[in-house]
PDB file of C-alpha atoms in Angstrom:
ATOM      1  CA  MET A 948      36.738 -23.450 -28.155  1.00 93.00           C
ATOM      2  CA  LEU A 949      38.230 -20.390 -26.480  1.00 93.00           C
ATOM      3  CA  TRP A 950      35.906 -18.112 -24.559  1.00 95.00           C
ATOM      4  CA  ASN A 951      36.189 -14.638 -23.080  1.00 93.00           C
ATOM      5  CA  THR A 952      35.719 -15.088 -19.321  1.00 94.00           C
ATOM      6  CA  ALA A 953      34.468 -11.511 -18.810  1.00 96.00           C
ATOM      7  CA  ASP A 954      31.476 -11.564 -21.156  1.00 96.00           C
ATOM      8  CA  GLY A 955      31.163 -15.200 -22.304  1.00 95.00           C
ATOM      9  CA  SER A 956      31.785 -14.424 -25.965  1.00 95.00           C
ATOM     10  CA  LEU A 957      33.432 -16.999 -28.204  1.00 95.00           C
ATOM     11  CA  ILE A 958      36.963 -16.003 -29.271  1.00 94.00           C
ATOM     12  CA  TRP A 959      37.524 -18.881 -31.722  1.00 95.00           C
ATOM     13  CA  GLU A 960      36.784 -22.559 -32.260  1.00 94.00           C
ATOM     14  CA  ASN A 961      38.387 -25.349 -34.254  1.00 92.00           C
ATOM     15  CA  GLU A 962      36.542 -28.586 -34.877  1.00 89.00           C
ATOM     16  CA  LEU A 963      38.470 -31.864 -34.727  1.00 88.00           C
ATOM     17  CA  ASP A 964      37.397 -35.355 -35.774  1.00 86.00           C
ATOM     18  CA  SER A 965      37.849 -36.928 -32.348  1.00 86.00           C
ATOM     19  CA  GLU A 966      37.499 -36.279 -28.634  1.00 89.00           C
ATOM     20  CA  VAL A 967      39.800 -33.695 -27.043  1.00 91.00           C
ATOM     21  CA  GLU A 968      40.771 -35.182 -23.662  1.00 89.00           C
ATOM     22  CA  CYS A 969      42.905 -32.387 -22.230  1.00 90.00           C
ATOM     23  CA  MET A 970      44.355 -28.957 -22.829  1.00 94.00           C
ATOM     24  CA  VAL A 971      46.807 -26.592 -21.188  1.00 96.00           C
ATOM     25  CA  PHE A 972      47.901 -22.973 -21.665  1.00 97.00           C
ATOM     26  CA  SER A 973      51.558 -22.072 -21.997  1.00 97.00           C
ATOM     27  CA  PRO A 974      52.844 -20.145 -18.950  1.00 97.00           C
ATOM     28  CA  ASP A 975      52.926 -16.920 -20.999  1.00 96.00           C
ATOM     29  CA  GLY A 976      49.329 -17.451 -22.154  1.00 96.00           C
ATOM     30  CA  GLN A 977      50.231 -17.142 -25.847  1.00 97.00           C
ATOM     31  CA  ARG A 978      49.632 -20.787 -26.837  1.00 97.00           C
ATOM     32  CA  VAL A 979      47.249 -23.558 -25.877  1.00 97.00           C
ATOM     33  CA  ALA A 980      48.061 -27.238 -26.394  1.00 95.00           C
ATOM     34  CA  THR A 981      45.352 -29.865 -26.895  1.00 94.00           C
ATOM     35  CA  SER A 982      45.518 -33.650 -27.065  1.00 91.00           C
ATOM     36  CA  GLY A 983      43.104 -36.520 -27.237  1.00 87.00           C
ATOM     37  CA  GLU A 984      41.809 -39.702 -28.773  1.00 88.00           C
ATOM     38  CA  ASP A 985      43.227 -39.125 -32.272  1.00 91.00           C
ATOM     39  CA  TYR A 986      46.806 -39.620 -30.922  1.00 90.00           C
ATOM     40  CA  MET A 987      47.691 -35.998 -31.765  1.00 92.00           C
ATOM     41  CA  VAL A 988      49.048 -33.042 -29.810  1.00 93.00           C
ATOM     42  CA  ARG A 989      48.162 -29.715 -31.366  1.00 95.00           C
ATOM     43  CA  MET A 990      49.601 -26.314 -30.517  1.00 96.00           C
ATOM     44  CA  TRP A 991      47.323 -23.318 -31.158  1.00 96.00           C
ATOM     45  CA  ASP A 992      47.901 -19.569 -31.164  1.00 97.00           C
ATOM     46  CA  VAL A 993      45.598 -18.161 -28.459  1.00 96.00           C
ATOM     47  CA  ALA A 994      44.945 -14.855 -30.230  1.00 95.00           C
ATOM     48  CA  THR A 995      44.098 -16.238 -33.680  1.00 96.00           C
ATOM     49  CA  GLY A 996      43.314 -19.963 -33.320  1.00 96.00           C
ATOM     50  CA  GLU A 997      45.990 -20.730 -35.901  1.00 97.00           C
ATOM     51  CA  LEU A 998      47.497 -24.223 -35.711  1.00 96.00           C
ATOM     52  CA  LEU A 999      51.203 -23.716 -34.921  1.00 97.00           C
ATOM     53  CA  ALA A1000      52.356 -27.332 -34.678  1.00 96.00           C
ATOM     54  CA  ALA A1001      51.050 -30.889 -34.435  1.00 95.00           C
ATOM     55  CA  TRP A1002      52.675 -34.209 -33.667  1.00 93.00           C
ATOM     56  CA  GLU A1003      51.472 -37.790 -33.319  1.00 90.00           C
ATOM     57  CA  HIS A1004      51.793 -40.297 -30.478  1.00 86.00           C
ATOM     58  CA  ASN A1005      51.563 -44.074 -30.373  1.00 85.00           C
ATOM     59  CA  SER A1006      48.164 -44.073 -28.640  1.00 86.00           C
ATOM     60  CA  GLY A1007      45.373 -41.863 -27.328  1.00 85.00           C
ATOM     61  CA  LEU A1008      46.327 -39.033 -24.989  1.00 86.00           C
ATOM     62  CA  ASP A1009      44.627 -38.428 -21.665  1.00 87.00           C
ATOM     63  CA  GLY A1010      46.866 -35.901 -19.919  1.00 90.00           C
ATOM     64  CA  ILE A1011      48.969 -32.869 -20.731  1.00 94.00           C
ATOM     65  CA  ALA A1012      50.919 -30.335 -18.637  1.00 96.00           C
ATOM     66  CA  TRP A1013      53.314 -27.450 -19.228  1.00 97.00           C
ATOM     67  CA  SER A1014      56.272 -26.747 -16.959  1.00 97.00           C
ATOM     68  CA  HIS A1015      56.098 -23.503 -14.996  1.00 96.00           C
ATOM     69  CA  ASP A1016      59.199 -22.120 -16.728  1.00 97.00           C
ATOM     70  CA  GLY A1017      57.760 -22.963 -20.168  1.00 96.00           C
ATOM     71  CA  THR A1018      60.668 -25.160 -21.252  1.00 97.00           C
ATOM     72  CA  MET A1019      58.817 -28.512 -21.191  1.00 96.00           C
ATOM     73  CA  ILE A1020      55.479 -30.007 -22.141  1.00 96.00           C
ATOM     74  CA  THR A1021      54.521 -33.469 -20.975  1.00 94.00           C
ATOM     75  CA  THR A1022      51.846 -35.701 -22.425  1.00 93.00           C
ATOM     76  CA  GLY A1023      50.416 -38.878 -20.947  1.00 89.00           C
ATOM     77  CA  SER A1024      49.352 -41.694 -23.225  1.00 86.00           C
ATOM     78  CA  ALA A1025      46.971 -44.608 -22.915  1.00 82.00           C
ATOM     79  CA  ALA A1026      49.931 -46.842 -23.849  1.00 81.00           C
ATOM     80  CA  GLY A1027      51.625 -46.083 -20.516  1.00 81.00           C
ATOM     81  CA  ASN A1028      54.140 -43.422 -21.450  1.00 85.00           C
ATOM     82  CA  ALA A1029      54.837 -39.937 -20.208  1.00 89.00           C
ATOM     83  CA  TRP A1030      56.519 -37.977 -22.963  1.00 91.00           C
ATOM     84  CA  LEU A1031      58.658 -34.881 -22.366  1.00 94.00           C
ATOM     85  CA  TRP A1032      58.761 -32.339 -25.198  1.00 95.00           C
ATOM     86  CA  ASP A1033      60.715 -29.126 -25.637  1.00 96.00           C
ATOM     87  CA  GLY A1034      58.359 -26.223 -24.859  1.00 94.00           C
ATOM     88  CA  ASN A1035      59.625 -24.117 -27.759  1.00 93.00           C
ATOM     89  CA  ASP A1036      60.481 -26.331 -30.741  1.00 94.00           C
ATOM     90  CA  TYR A1037      58.379 -29.368 -29.605  1.00 94.00           C
ATOM     91  CA  THR A1038      61.155 -31.916 -30.121  1.00 94.00           C
ATOM     92  CA  MET A1039      61.039 -34.998 -27.914  1.00 93.00           C
ATOM     93  CA  ARG A1040      63.337 -34.900 -24.889  1.00 94.00           C
ATOM     94  CA  ALA A1041      62.424 -38.213 -23.255  1.00 92.00           C
ATOM     95  CA  LYS A1042      59.909 -41.034 -23.079  1.00 90.00           C
ATOM     96  CA  LEU A1043      59.172 -42.370 -19.587  1.00 87.00           C
ATOM     97  CA  SER A1044      57.300 -45.644 -19.092  1.00 81.00           C
ATOM     98  CA  VAL A1045      55.296 -45.831 -15.861  1.00 77.00           C
ATOM     99  CA  GLY A1046      52.032 -47.749 -15.445  1.00 68.00           C
ATOM    100  CA  SER A1047      49.654 -48.609 -18.260  1.00 73.00           C
ATOM    101  CA  ALA A1048      47.876 -45.297 -18.820  1.00 78.00           C
ATOM    102  CA  LYS A1049      48.586 -41.706 -17.833  1.00 82.00           C
ATOM    103  CA  ASN A1050      45.441 -39.718 -17.111  1.00 86.00           C
ATOM    104  CA  SER A1051      46.859 -36.760 -15.231  1.00 91.00           C
ATOM    105  CA  LEU A1052      50.242 -35.031 -14.994  1.00 94.00           C
ATOM    106  CA  GLN A1053      51.613 -32.006 -13.146  1.00 95.00           C
ATOM    107  CA  PHE A1054      55.054 -30.481 -12.699  1.00 96.00           C
ATOM    108  CA  THR A1055      56.171 -29.386  -9.249  1.00 95.00           C
ATOM    109  CA  LYS A1056      56.505 -25.619  -8.866  1.00 94.00           C
ATOM    110  CA  ASP A1057      60.287 -25.818  -9.365  1.00 94.00           C
ATOM    111  CA  ASP A1058      59.845 -28.098 -12.430  1.00 96.00           C
ATOM    112  CA  ALA A1059      62.272 -30.633 -10.918  1.00 95.00           C
ATOM    113  CA  PHE A1060      59.639 -33.361 -10.598  1.00 95.00           C
ATOM    114  CA  LEU A1061      56.637 -34.614 -12.523  1.00 95.00           C
ATOM    115  CA  ALA A1062      53.656 -36.227 -10.788  1.00 94.00           C
ATOM    116  CA  VAL A1063      51.783 -38.753 -12.929  1.00 93.00           C
ATOM    117  CA  GLY A1064      48.622 -40.710 -12.222  1.00 91.00           C
ATOM    118  CA  GLY A1065      46.669 -43.328 -14.090  1.00 88.00           C
ATOM    119  CA  ASN A1066      46.260 -47.058 -14.033  1.00 84.00           C
ATOM    120  CA  ILE A1067      48.290 -50.235 -14.198  1.00 81.00           C
ATOM    121  CA  LYS A1068      46.807 -53.026 -16.271  1.00 78.00           C
ATOM    122  CA  VAL A1069      47.213 -56.541 -14.848  1.00 78.00           C
ATOM    123  CA  GLN A1070      46.069 -59.749 -16.518  1.00 80.00           C
ATOM    124  CA  ASP A1071      44.295 -62.007 -13.994  1.00 80.00           C
ATOM    125  CA  LYS A1072      44.812 -65.480 -15.431  1.00 82.00           C
ATOM    126  CA  LYS A1073      42.606 -67.208 -12.834  1.00 83.00           C
ATOM    127  CA  GLN A1074      39.563 -65.122 -13.751  1.00 80.00           C
ATOM    128  CA  ASP A1075      40.667 -64.654 -17.386  1.00 82.00           C
ATOM    129  CA  LYS A1076      40.157 -60.900 -17.307  1.00 81.00           C
ATOM    130  CA  THR A1077      42.089 -57.661 -17.210  1.00 78.00           C
ATOM    131  CA  LEU A1078      42.173 -55.700 -13.941  1.00 75.00           C
ATOM    132  CA  TYR A1079      43.106 -52.023 -13.589  1.00 74.00           C
ATOM    133  CA  TYR A1080      44.711 -50.600 -10.454  1.00 81.00           C
ATOM    134  CA  GLY A1081      45.260 -46.912  -9.824  1.00 84.00           C
ATOM    135  CA  PHE A1082      48.696 -45.454  -9.290  1.00 87.00           C
ATOM    136  CA  ALA A1083      50.444 -42.153  -8.720  1.00 91.00           C
ATOM    137  CA  SER A1084      54.194 -41.632  -9.004  1.00 92.00           C
ATOM    138  CA  LEU A1085      56.681 -38.818  -8.697  1.00 94.00           C
ATOM    139  CA  ILE A1086      59.384 -38.701 -11.374  1.00 93.00           C
ATOM    140  CA  ASN A1087      62.713 -36.886 -11.055  1.00 95.00           C
ATOM    141  CA  ILE A1088      62.944 -35.024 -14.381  1.00 94.00           C
ATOM    142  CA  GLN A1089      66.747 -34.814 -14.511  1.00 94.00           C
ATOM    143  CA  GLN A1090      67.290 -38.468 -13.577  1.00 94.00           C
ATOM    144  CA  ARG A1091      64.276 -39.655 -15.638  1.00 92.00           C
ATOM    145  CA  LYS A1092      63.217 -42.106 -12.931  1.00 91.00           C
ATOM    146  CA  VAL A1093      60.464 -42.689 -10.392  1.00 92.00           C
ATOM    147  CA  VAL A1094      61.534 -41.515  -6.946  1.00 94.00           C
ATOM    148  CA  ARG A1095      58.246 -42.087  -5.082  1.00 93.00           C
ATOM    149  CA  GLU A1096      55.161 -44.231  -5.539  1.00 91.00           C
ATOM    150  CA  TYR A1097      51.808 -43.564  -3.901  1.00 89.00           C
ATOM    151  CA  LYS A1098      49.672 -46.656  -3.345  1.00 82.00           C
ATOM    152  CA  GLY A1099      46.179 -47.517  -2.218  1.00 78.00           C
ATOM    153  CA  MET A1100      44.020 -46.292  -5.086  1.00 77.00           C
ATOM    154  CA  GLY A1101      41.327 -48.834  -5.901  1.00 74.00           C
ATOM    155  CA  ALA A1102      41.041 -47.970  -9.568  1.00 78.00           C
ATOM    156  CA  SER A1103      42.326 -45.591 -12.227  1.00 83.00           C
ATOM    157  CA  VAL A1104      43.574 -42.204 -11.008  1.00 88.00           C
ATOM    158  CA  LYS A1105      41.758 -39.677 -13.190  1.00 88.00           C
ATOM    159  CA  SER A1106      43.208 -36.492 -11.715  1.00 90.00           C
ATOM    160  CA  LEU A1107      46.076 -35.446  -9.475  1.00 92.00           C
ATOM    161  CA  ARG A1108      47.341 -32.097  -8.235  1.00 93.00           C
ATOM    162  CA  ILE A1109      50.264 -30.893  -6.145  1.00 93.00           C
ATOM    163  CA  SER A1110      49.623 -28.237  -3.512  1.00 92.00           C
ATOM    164  CA  PRO A1111      51.255 -24.812  -4.088  1.00 89.00           C
ATOM    165  CA  ASP A1112      53.754 -25.446  -1.265  1.00 90.00           C
ATOM    166  CA  GLN A1113      54.598 -28.865  -2.837  1.00 90.00           C
ATOM    167  CA  GLN A1114      53.869 -30.631   0.467  1.00 92.00           C
ATOM    168  CA  ILE A1115      50.702 -32.499  -0.540  1.00 93.00           C
ATOM    169  CA  LEU A1116      49.679 -34.615  -3.525  1.00 92.00           C
ATOM    170  CA  ALA A1117      45.940 -35.078  -4.072  1.00 92.00           C
ATOM    171  CA  THR A1118      44.544 -37.869  -6.250  1.00 90.00           C
ATOM    172  CA  GLY A1119      41.046 -38.482  -7.536  1.00 89.00           C
ATOM    173  CA  ALA A1120      40.310 -42.037  -8.646  1.00 83.00           C
ATOM    174  CA  LEU A1121      37.430 -43.958 -10.115  1.00 72.00           C
ATOM    175  CA  THR A1122      36.202 -46.456  -7.557  1.00 64.00           C
ATOM    176  CA  ILE A1123      33.520 -48.975  -8.418  1.00 54.00           C
ATOM    177  CA  ARG A1124      31.895 -51.010  -5.664  1.00 47.00           C
ATOM    178  CA  CYS A1125      29.035 -53.337  -6.370  1.00 41.00           C
ATOM    179  CA  ASP A1126      26.914 -55.689  -4.328  1.00 41.00           C
ATOM    180  CA  TYR A1127      26.098 -58.114  -7.095  1.00 38.00           C
ATOM    181  CA  SER A1128      23.587 -60.010  -4.954  1.00 40.00           C
ATOM    182  CA  ILE A1129      21.065 -57.155  -5.177  1.00 39.00           C
ATOM    183  CA  LEU A1130      21.555 -56.125  -8.786  1.00 36.00           C
ATOM    184  CA  ARG A1131      19.925 -57.298 -11.977  1.00 38.00           C
ATOM    185  CA  PRO A1132      22.271 -58.834 -14.572  1.00 40.00           C
ATOM    186  CA  GLY A1133      24.298 -56.173 -16.355  1.00 39.00           C
ATOM    187  CA  VAL A1134      23.603 -53.449 -13.779  1.00 37.00           C
ATOM    188  CA  CYS A1135      26.333 -51.935 -11.600  1.00 36.00           C
ATOM    189  CA  CYS A1136      26.365 -49.181  -9.052  1.00 34.00           C
ATOM    190  CA  ILE A1137      28.934 -46.374  -8.834  1.00 35.00           C
ATOM    191  CA  PRO A1138      29.017 -44.518  -5.527  1.00 34.00           C
TER     192      PRO A1138
END
């Protein structure tokens, strides 16, 4: 749904069959890209709501970002990939594998780097369960490789942002702490 911020009126809406996880406007404000649980990226005309393009991924999509110069779109998948797409014809430029899921992505102001955050899935064979650890990484776009890793997140990074001066990276992660001795079976606390 697109809304007029001045008066709250609805500009247009398009109903999809699955959850929309993220959306981003093009730098010129003429298009809006959406992605979500149906594995699809959709490009919409802001003025009319017309579907301009759509393409499928290999898994659900949790993050999307547009480069500041408008030449690239990146999508983050639950399968652990960050995809780089051409911002005009939507052809794939690169597929980058980092972590197990990408929840949040942002280009640096100069579009030379891409910050990605999400989780890394690890199989704990002793406890016979899957554990998820949060991560954030900085990828050099030209070299297509991770140049910095940020550690210490207890669980999945759900959102990250780079400060306007590009000096600080902020991450927001899901952290679950439980004192199981005081809880009933099946009950957990989230601070």
